[in-house]
Short mmCIF file of C-alpha atoms in Angstrom, two decimals:
data_model
loop_
_atom_site.label_atom_id
_atom_site.label_comp_id
_atom_site.label_asym_id
_atom_site.label_seq_id
_atom_site.Cartn_x
_atom_site.Cartn_y
_atom_site.Cartn_z
CA MET A 93 2.39 -35.16 7.04
CA ARG A 94 3.04 -33.47 10.96
CA ARG A 95 6.23 -33.07 12.07
CA GLY A 96 7.18 -34.72 16.13
CA ALA A 97 8.00 -32.74 18.69
CA SER A 98 11.80 -33.12 17.99
CA ASP A 99 11.97 -31.29 14.84
CA VAL A 100 10.94 -28.20 16.41
CA ALA A 101 14.81 -28.68 18.50
CA ARG A 102 15.85 -29.13 14.65
CA ALA A 103 13.59 -25.79 13.37
CA ARG A 104 15.15 -22.48 12.11
CA VAL A 105 13.91 -20.28 14.76
CA LEU A 106 14.47 -16.40 14.64
CA ARG A 107 15.77 -14.54 17.93
CA LEU A 108 14.11 -11.51 18.70
CA ASP A 109 14.46 -8.74 20.43
CA ALA A 110 13.41 -7.91 24.48
CA ALA A 111 10.43 -6.07 23.42
CA LEU A 112 10.18 -8.37 19.99
CA ALA A 113 10.43 -5.45 17.81
CA LEU A 114 11.62 -6.96 14.67
CA VAL A 115 10.15 -6.06 11.65
CA LEU A 116 9.94 -8.82 9.29
CA LEU A 117 10.03 -7.17 6.49
CA ALA A 118 9.93 -9.47 3.71
CA ALA A 119 6.95 -9.15 1.00
CA CYS A 120 5.87 -12.86 -0.46
CA GLY A 121 8.08 -15.87 2.18
CA ALA A 122 6.78 -18.25 4.67
CA PRO A 123 8.00 -18.66 8.31
CA ALA A 124 8.92 -22.05 9.41
CA ASN A 125 4.90 -23.33 10.58
CA GLY A 126 6.55 -26.96 10.88
CA ALA A 127 8.42 -25.58 14.27
CA HIS A 128 4.87 -25.00 15.54
CA ALA A 129 3.72 -29.09 14.75
CA PRO A 130 3.28 -30.73 17.98
CA ALA A 131 4.00 -34.33 18.68
CA ALA A 132 0.68 -35.08 17.96
CA SER A 133 -2.82 -33.68 16.48
CA VAL A 134 -6.20 -33.54 17.55
CA ASP A 135 -8.15 -35.90 14.23
CA ALA A 136 -9.50 -33.42 12.20
CA ALA A 137 -12.26 -33.67 9.72
CA VAL A 138 -11.76 -31.25 7.12
CA GLY A 139 -15.39 -30.57 5.69
CA PRO A 140 -15.68 -29.54 1.50
CA ALA A 141 -14.28 -26.59 0.67
CA GLU A 142 -18.31 -23.97 0.00
CA GLY A 143 -17.86 -22.75 -4.13
CA ALA A 144 -17.13 -19.45 -5.39
CA VAL A 145 -16.49 -18.07 -9.02
CA ALA A 146 -13.35 -15.31 -9.12
CA ALA A 147 -14.69 -12.70 -11.06
CA SER A 148 -12.50 -9.66 -12.86
CA ALA A 149 -11.88 -6.95 -11.00
CA PRO A 150 -12.33 -3.06 -11.78
CA PRO A 151 -9.21 -0.94 -10.63
CA ILE A 152 -7.72 -0.52 -7.35
CA ALA A 153 -7.91 2.51 -5.34
CA PRO A 154 -5.18 2.94 -3.50
CA ALA A 155 -7.21 4.40 -0.84
CA PRO A 156 -10.41 2.85 -1.01
CA ALA A 157 -13.33 4.09 2.76
CA ALA A 158 -14.38 1.08 4.53
CA PRO A 159 -18.12 0.59 3.03
CA ALA A 160 -20.88 2.97 5.17
CA ALA A 161 -22.40 -0.49 6.61
CA ASP A 162 -19.64 -2.46 7.66
CA GLN A 163 -18.06 0.29 9.65
CA ALA A 164 -19.18 -1.19 13.02
CA ALA A 165 -16.86 -4.07 12.70
CA HIS A 166 -14.13 -1.97 13.29
CA ASP A 167 -14.86 1.29 14.46
CA ALA A 168 -12.11 -0.32 17.51
CA ASP A 169 -9.86 -1.64 15.53
CA GLY A 170 -7.55 1.89 15.14
CA ASP A 171 -5.74 1.07 18.30
CA GLU A 172 -4.17 -1.78 15.78
CA ALA A 173 -2.38 1.25 14.14
CA ASP A 174 -0.55 2.61 17.11
CA GLY A 175 2.99 1.99 17.82
CA ASN A 176 1.86 -0.13 20.80
CA GLU A 177 3.75 -2.77 23.09
CA GLY A 178 4.51 -6.10 20.62
CA GLY A 179 4.00 -3.80 17.40
CA SER A 180 1.14 -3.09 15.54
CA GLU A 181 -0.06 -5.33 12.69
CA GLY A 182 1.45 -3.87 10.01
CA ASP A 183 5.07 -4.23 12.06
CA TYR A 184 4.77 -8.80 11.14
CA GLN A 185 5.14 -9.74 7.97
CA SER A 186 6.62 -12.44 6.64
CA THR A 187 10.18 -14.43 6.51
CA ASP A 188 11.70 -16.52 4.05
CA GLU A 189 11.63 -19.69 5.81
CA ALA A 190 10.26 -22.76 4.51
CA PRO A 191 6.98 -23.99 4.40
CA SER A 192 5.07 -25.81 6.36
CA SER A 193 4.35 -29.83 5.92
CA ALA A 194 1.21 -29.51 8.15
CA TRP A 195 -0.70 -28.05 5.73
CA THR A 196 -1.21 -30.22 1.25
CA ARG A 197 -1.07 -27.00 -0.89
CA PRO A 198 -3.39 -28.14 -3.21
CA HIS A 199 -2.15 -28.91 -7.07
CA ALA A 200 -2.05 -25.50 -9.02
CA PRO A 201 -0.59 -26.29 -12.64
CA ILE A 202 -1.27 -22.58 -12.92
CA LEU A 203 2.25 -22.96 -11.19
CA GLU A 204 3.49 -24.33 -14.66
CA LEU A 205 1.76 -21.62 -16.72
CA THR A 206 4.40 -19.36 -18.59
CA ASP A 207 4.93 -15.58 -17.69
CA ALA A 208 3.57 -15.04 -21.09
CA GLN A 209 0.72 -17.10 -20.84
CA ILE A 210 0.31 -15.36 -17.87
CA ALA A 211 -0.38 -12.13 -19.55
CA ALA A 212 -1.82 -13.46 -22.05
CA LYS A 213 -4.32 -14.23 -19.18
CA VAL A 214 -4.78 -11.15 -17.81
CA ARG A 215 -5.20 -9.51 -21.24
CA THR A 216 -8.53 -11.61 -22.47
CA ALA A 217 -8.98 -13.95 -19.49
CA LEU A 218 -8.12 -12.34 -16.13
CA ALA A 219 -10.57 -14.42 -13.76
CA SER A 220 -9.07 -18.35 -15.02
CA LEU A 221 -5.89 -17.35 -12.73
CA GLY A 222 -7.80 -17.56 -9.37
CA THR A 223 -7.62 -14.96 -6.69
CA LEU A 224 -4.28 -12.91 -6.79
CA SER A 225 -3.04 -11.71 -3.10
CA ILE A 226 -0.97 -8.89 -4.71
CA GLY A 227 1.84 -8.09 -2.00
CA ARG A 228 2.45 -7.88 1.52
CA THR A 229 -0.89 -7.14 4.50
CA ASN A 230 0.27 -3.83 4.72
CA ALA A 231 1.06 -2.66 0.98
CA GLY A 232 -0.82 -5.17 -1.43
CA ALA A 233 -3.82 -5.95 -3.31
CA LEU A 234 -6.46 -8.15 -4.71
CA VAL A 235 -7.36 -9.25 -7.83
CA ASN A 236 -10.98 -11.70 -8.54
CA ALA A 237 -11.58 -12.02 -5.00
CA ILE A 238 -14.30 -14.41 -4.03
CA PRO A 239 -17.30 -12.86 -0.81
CA LEU A 240 -16.32 -15.22 2.36
CA PRO A 241 -19.13 -17.79 2.30
CA ASP A 242 -22.00 -18.35 4.26
CA SER A 243 -21.47 -21.08 7.23
CA ASP A 244 -22.44 -23.27 9.53
CA TYR A 245 -19.33 -22.84 11.45
CA TRP A 246 -19.06 -18.93 11.00
CA GLU A 247 -21.20 -15.57 11.13
CA ARG A 248 -19.75 -12.51 8.72
CA VAL A 249 -20.03 -9.35 10.89
CA ALA A 250 -18.92 -7.75 7.85
CA PRO A 251 -20.09 -8.67 4.76
CA GLY A 252 -18.78 -5.87 2.41
CA GLY A 253 -15.55 -5.97 3.95
CA SER A 254 -14.41 -9.76 4.23
CA TYR A 255 -12.72 -10.43 0.17
CA CYS A 256 -10.28 -12.96 0.44
CA THR A 257 -8.61 -15.70 -1.87
CA GLU A 258 -10.07 -19.27 -1.88
CA GLU A 259 -6.47 -20.35 0.56
CA THR A 260 -8.00 -17.81 3.47
CA ARG A 261 -11.54 -19.06 3.33
CA ASP A 262 -9.88 -23.50 2.78
CA GLN A 263 -7.49 -22.91 5.76
CA LEU A 264 -10.58 -21.07 8.01
CA THR A 265 -12.30 -23.82 7.04
CA THR A 266 -10.30 -26.86 7.74
CA ALA A 267 -9.25 -24.94 11.46
CA LEU A 268 -13.50 -24.81 12.41
CA ALA A 269 -14.19 -27.85 10.98
CA ALA A 270 -12.36 -29.51 13.73
CA VAL A 271 -12.82 -27.84 16.35
CA HIS A 272 -16.35 -29.16 15.56
CA ALA A 273 -15.71 -32.25 15.12
CA ARG A 274 -14.03 -32.66 18.19
CA TYR A 275 -16.65 -30.36 19.55
CA PRO A 276 -19.70 -31.04 17.79
CA ASP A 277 -21.59 -28.12 19.94
CA ALA A 278 -19.75 -25.60 18.75
CA GLY A 279 -21.03 -22.84 17.64
CA LYS A 280 -20.63 -20.34 15.41
CA LEU A 281 -17.78 -17.77 14.88
CA PHE A 282 -17.91 -13.97 14.74
CA VAL A 283 -15.84 -13.16 11.20
CA GLY A 284 -15.71 -9.15 11.64
CA ASN A 285 -12.93 -7.90 8.55
CA ILE A 286 -10.61 -9.58 6.13
CA SER A 287 -9.94 -7.41 3.07
CA THR A 288 -11.80 -4.70 0.60
CA ARG A 289 -13.29 -7.03 -2.69
CA ASN A 290 -10.17 -5.33 -4.27
CA GLY A 291 -7.69 -5.20 -2.00
CA GLY A 292 -5.81 -2.71 -0.68
CA HIS A 293 -5.39 -0.26 1.82
CA PHE A 294 -8.65 -0.87 4.58
CA PRO A 295 -9.31 1.78 7.71
CA PRO A 296 -8.33 2.21 10.20
CA HIS A 297 -6.51 -1.13 9.73
CA VAL A 298 -2.78 -1.01 8.49
CA SER A 299 -2.78 -4.95 7.46
CA HIS A 300 -6.19 -6.72 6.05
CA GLN A 301 -4.74 -5.39 2.69
CA SER A 302 -4.19 -8.89 0.55
CA GLY A 303 -7.15 -11.20 1.50
CA ARG A 304 -4.93 -12.79 3.99
CA ASP A 305 -5.79 -11.65 7.25
CA ILE A 306 -9.12 -12.01 9.34
CA ASP A 307 -10.37 -10.75 12.70
CA ILE A 308 -12.72 -13.77 14.44
CA GLY A 309 -14.01 -13.69 17.92
CA TYR A 310 -13.00 -16.42 20.83
CA PHE A 311 -14.88 -19.12 21.68
CA LEU A 312 -16.99 -17.97 24.79
CA SER A 313 -18.08 -19.71 26.97
CA LYS A 314 -21.96 -16.59 28.00
CA ASN A 315 -21.99 -13.66 25.70
CA GLN A 316 -20.88 -14.54 22.61
CA THR A 317 -21.00 -11.60 20.55
CA TRP A 318 -19.01 -9.82 18.19
CA TYR A 319 -15.56 -7.54 19.84
CA ALA A 320 -17.33 -8.93 23.24
CA THR A 321 -14.12 -9.38 25.49
CA ALA A 322 -13.27 -12.90 26.61
CA THR A 323 -12.23 -12.41 30.55
CA ALA A 324 -10.60 -15.72 32.67
CA SER A 325 -14.97 -16.29 33.30
CA THR A 326 -15.75 -16.15 29.90
CA LEU A 327 -12.98 -17.85 27.25
CA ASP A 328 -14.42 -21.00 26.36
CA ALA A 329 -10.51 -22.76 26.80
CA PRO A 330 -11.14 -26.25 25.25
CA ARG A 331 -12.89 -25.11 21.92
CA THR A 332 -10.38 -21.68 21.76
CA TRP A 333 -7.50 -23.72 22.10
CA ALA A 334 -9.10 -26.57 19.55
CA PHE A 335 -8.84 -23.72 17.20
CA VAL A 336 -5.46 -22.56 18.08
CA ARG A 337 -4.61 -25.69 18.07
CA ALA A 338 -5.64 -27.11 13.97
CA LEU A 339 -4.49 -23.00 13.30
CA LEU A 340 -1.06 -24.64 13.77
CA THR A 341 -1.18 -27.87 12.61
CA GLU A 342 -3.74 -28.30 9.81
CA THR A 343 -2.96 -24.55 8.22
CA ASP A 344 -0.21 -22.57 6.48
CA VAL A 345 -0.43 -19.71 9.52
CA GLU A 346 1.95 -17.58 9.76
CA TRP A 347 1.24 -14.81 12.36
CA LEU A 348 -2.07 -15.38 14.90
CA PHE A 349 -2.26 -11.79 17.58
CA MET A 350 -3.78 -12.02 20.67
CA ASP A 351 -4.09 -10.46 24.08
CA ARG A 352 -1.49 -11.11 26.17
CA SER A 353 -4.03 -11.97 29.23
CA ILE A 354 -5.63 -14.69 26.56
CA GLN A 355 -2.49 -16.16 26.19
CA VAL A 356 -1.80 -17.29 29.76
CA LEU A 357 -5.09 -19.00 29.49
CA LEU A 358 -5.04 -20.70 26.13
CA HIS A 359 -1.10 -21.71 27.79
CA ARG A 360 -2.05 -22.68 31.36
CA TYR A 361 -5.42 -24.58 29.10
CA ALA A 362 -2.55 -26.52 26.46
CA LEU A 363 -0.26 -27.91 29.60
CA GLU A 364 -3.50 -28.44 31.57
CA GLN A 365 -3.80 -31.42 28.67
CA GLY A 366 -0.90 -33.02 28.84
CA GLU A 367 0.71 -30.80 25.93
CA ASP A 368 4.48 -30.94 24.94
CA LYS A 369 5.99 -28.01 27.30
CA ALA A 370 8.97 -26.83 24.96
CA TRP A 371 6.38 -26.82 22.17
CA VAL A 372 3.59 -25.07 24.07
CA ASP A 373 5.79 -22.02 25.44
CA SER A 374 7.73 -22.03 21.30
CA LEU A 375 4.38 -20.52 20.36
CA PHE A 376 3.18 -18.04 22.73
CA GLN A 377 5.22 -14.57 23.14
CA TYR A 378 3.44 -14.48 27.22
CA GLY A 379 2.28 -17.61 28.87
CA GLY A 380 5.72 -19.23 28.69
CA ALA A 381 9.49 -19.57 28.01
CA THR A 382 10.34 -16.34 25.55
CA GLY A 383 13.27 -15.40 24.09
CA ALA A 384 14.49 -19.12 22.31
CA THR A 385 11.71 -18.41 19.16
CA ARG A 386 9.99 -16.37 17.63
CA PRO A 387 6.56 -17.29 18.46
CA ILE A 388 3.61 -17.66 16.56
CA ILE A 389 1.66 -15.68 19.15
CA VAL A 390 1.72 -13.07 19.68
CA HIS A 391 0.27 -9.47 21.88
CA VAL A 392 -0.81 -6.77 19.33
CA LYS A 393 -2.91 -4.26 21.15
CA GLY A 394 -6.65 -4.83 20.93
CA HIS A 395 -6.93 -8.28 20.46
CA ALA A 396 -8.48 -9.40 23.24
CA THR A 397 -12.24 -9.69 21.50
CA HIS A 398 -11.28 -11.11 18.65
CA ILE A 399 -7.85 -13.00 17.03
CA HIS A 400 -6.12 -11.97 14.09
CA ILE A 401 -5.21 -14.68 11.78
CA ARG A 402 -2.54 -14.26 9.38
CA PHE A 403 -2.50 -16.54 6.05
CA ARG A 404 0.02 -17.94 4.03
CA ASN A 405 -1.51 -18.19 0.46
CA PRO A 406 0.74 -20.34 -1.61
CA VAL A 407 -1.07 -19.92 -5.11
CA ALA A 408 -2.16 -16.89 -4.59
CA GLU A 409 0.68 -15.64 -3.61
CA GLU A 410 3.03 -16.64 -5.74
CA VAL A 411 1.11 -15.88 -9.52
CA GLY A 412 0.27 -12.58 -7.83
CA ARG A 413 4.11 -11.47 -7.76
CA ARG A 414 4.32 -13.35 -11.27
CA ALA A 415 1.32 -11.34 -12.71
CA TYR A 416 1.51 -8.58 -11.21
CA PRO A 417 3.67 -6.06 -13.88
CA TYR A 418 1.04 -6.63 -16.05
CA LEU A 419 -1.83 -6.44 -14.31
CA LEU A 420 -0.04 -2.60 -13.49
CA ARG A 421 0.21 -2.61 -17.07
CA SER A 422 -2.98 -3.51 -18.92
CA GLY A 423 -4.51 -0.97 -15.42
CA VAL A 424 -6.20 -3.82 -14.12
CA VAL A 425 -4.35 -2.74 -10.21
CA ARG A 426 -2.65 -0.05 -9.12
CA PRO A 427 0.29 0.40 -6.72
CA PRO A 428 -0.38 -0.74 -3.37
CA THR A 429 -0.40 1.95 -0.56
CA PHE A 430 2.65 1.86 1.55
CA PHE A 431 2.70 3.47 4.79
CA ALA A 432 5.50 5.98 6.17
CA LYS A 433 5.66 6.88 9.99
CA HIS A 434 5.79 9.91 11.19
CA VAL A 435 6.99 10.88 15.00
CA ALA A 436 5.02 14.34 16.20
CA LYS A 437 6.78 17.72 17.15
CA LYS A 438 5.77 20.20 19.32
CA GLY A 439 2.74 22.20 17.05
CA GLU A 440 2.23 19.69 14.98
CA THR A 441 -1.24 19.13 14.28
CA LEU A 442 -3.55 17.18 11.50
CA SER A 443 -3.56 19.08 8.85
CA HIS A 444 0.78 19.85 9.03
CA LEU A 445 0.23 15.47 8.33
CA ALA A 446 -1.83 15.84 5.37
CA VAL A 447 -0.22 18.54 3.72
CA ARG A 448 3.27 17.52 4.27
CA TYR A 449 2.32 14.13 2.80
CA ARG A 450 -0.13 15.26 0.31
CA THR A 451 -3.12 13.57 1.90
CA THR A 452 -5.76 14.03 3.58
CA VAL A 453 -6.84 14.86 7.55
CA ASP A 454 -10.11 12.48 6.83
CA VAL A 455 -7.72 10.00 6.07
CA VAL A 456 -4.33 10.33 8.43
CA ARG A 457 -7.51 10.81 10.81
CA LYS A 458 -8.81 6.74 10.25
CA THR A 459 -5.53 5.15 9.77
CA ASN A 460 -4.54 6.12 12.84
CA GLY A 461 -7.87 5.43 14.67
CA LEU A 462 -7.92 9.43 16.15
CA LYS A 463 -11.11 11.01 17.41
CA THR A 464 -9.96 14.26 17.64
CA ASP A 465 -7.20 16.46 15.70
CA PHE A 466 -5.38 16.41 18.25
CA LEU A 467 -2.07 15.14 18.13
CA ARG A 468 0.48 14.14 21.01
CA GLU A 469 4.54 14.82 20.57
CA GLY A 470 6.92 11.95 20.40
CA LYS A 471 4.14 9.45 19.19
CA GLU A 472 4.17 8.00 16.21
CA TYR A 473 1.38 8.11 13.55
CA ARG A 474 1.38 5.87 9.80
CA ILE A 475 0.31 8.40 7.21
CA PRO A 476 -0.78 5.69 3.82
CA GLN A 477 0.97 7.11 1.26
CA THR A 478 1.15 5.04 -3.08
CA GLY A 479 3.56 4.04 -4.83
CA SER A 480 4.30 4.46 -8.42
CA GLY A 481 6.15 2.28 -11.35
CA VAL A 482 6.13 -0.63 -12.97
CA ALA A 483 9.43 -1.11 -10.70
CA GLN A 484 7.26 -1.67 -8.11
CA ILE A 485 6.75 -5.52 -8.32
CA PRO A 486 5.85 -7.46 -4.26
#
């Protein structure tokens, strides 16, 4: 059941500071997506979920390198790690608000298992637990991952970096099925990175660690290629808005990272189509009213070429949370990677950071999307670190 516009006013909201620098650090919660549901929505014909076979994952390395063949899919994403205006992808984590009523959660008998039963399955039947999304999107792991399958709705740019959960796959399918139901001539979108097979640190990204983040292109009226920049003259606003609208009303989406210039275009288009102004204003960081509510669509540098979607996975996250200590003790996973923040001082080099944080120059360079070894005084850099101990349960 979808919520009406009147529910928007009653939804619990989070105050933002002037620069939207609030860092949301709760590990496994979810935003109230229902606060982003309009009075009415486009009817969606949801296609069947495509099948996939879960497989047991080998021990997860704390900092796996991106597959060489897929490097082109995310080379330009180094900007995402910058401490730029609007924050970085890793800054936007889950809240503890009530889950949305827009997304119908799948029946999940697995949630009824006791901890002892989960522990036994970790030892003897790991694949039967399904895909597990461990921890936060910027400090997590992925177990029993599935590769995003081929589809009439999308084309994978980086197959080696497009592992996800069943819930992520199904929600993406739901949203794009709604677009194709409304616009049968809609073309395929290009899908870039999601996660590596075992999740964890995925250079140069800060997030993309637990199978819930997807980089996907915009619908364009021309030059529909991967990483093509969307502009006022190339953005296919009707199909892109239909996609964004379906994400907001038909799935349990957590965040959408989108360049401010595209936000302004979509905000304007939505109002021209007669959408409720108060609802539309509440969605966008740019283009409408700001300051009263926490918008779900926010600006992060580097997203004029693609949308970064972050889904909530209520089943994969909850089972992952409960299974984590047993996975850790059995050696299936290692403690997740998190990021230390370091403000460069005069005279410091990448070598200084590598020695101080017990890592390598190459890791620091890739994490921050650097082309040289030069550090800018006063700039904040991120250094991946690995936790330890069973006590660090997401």
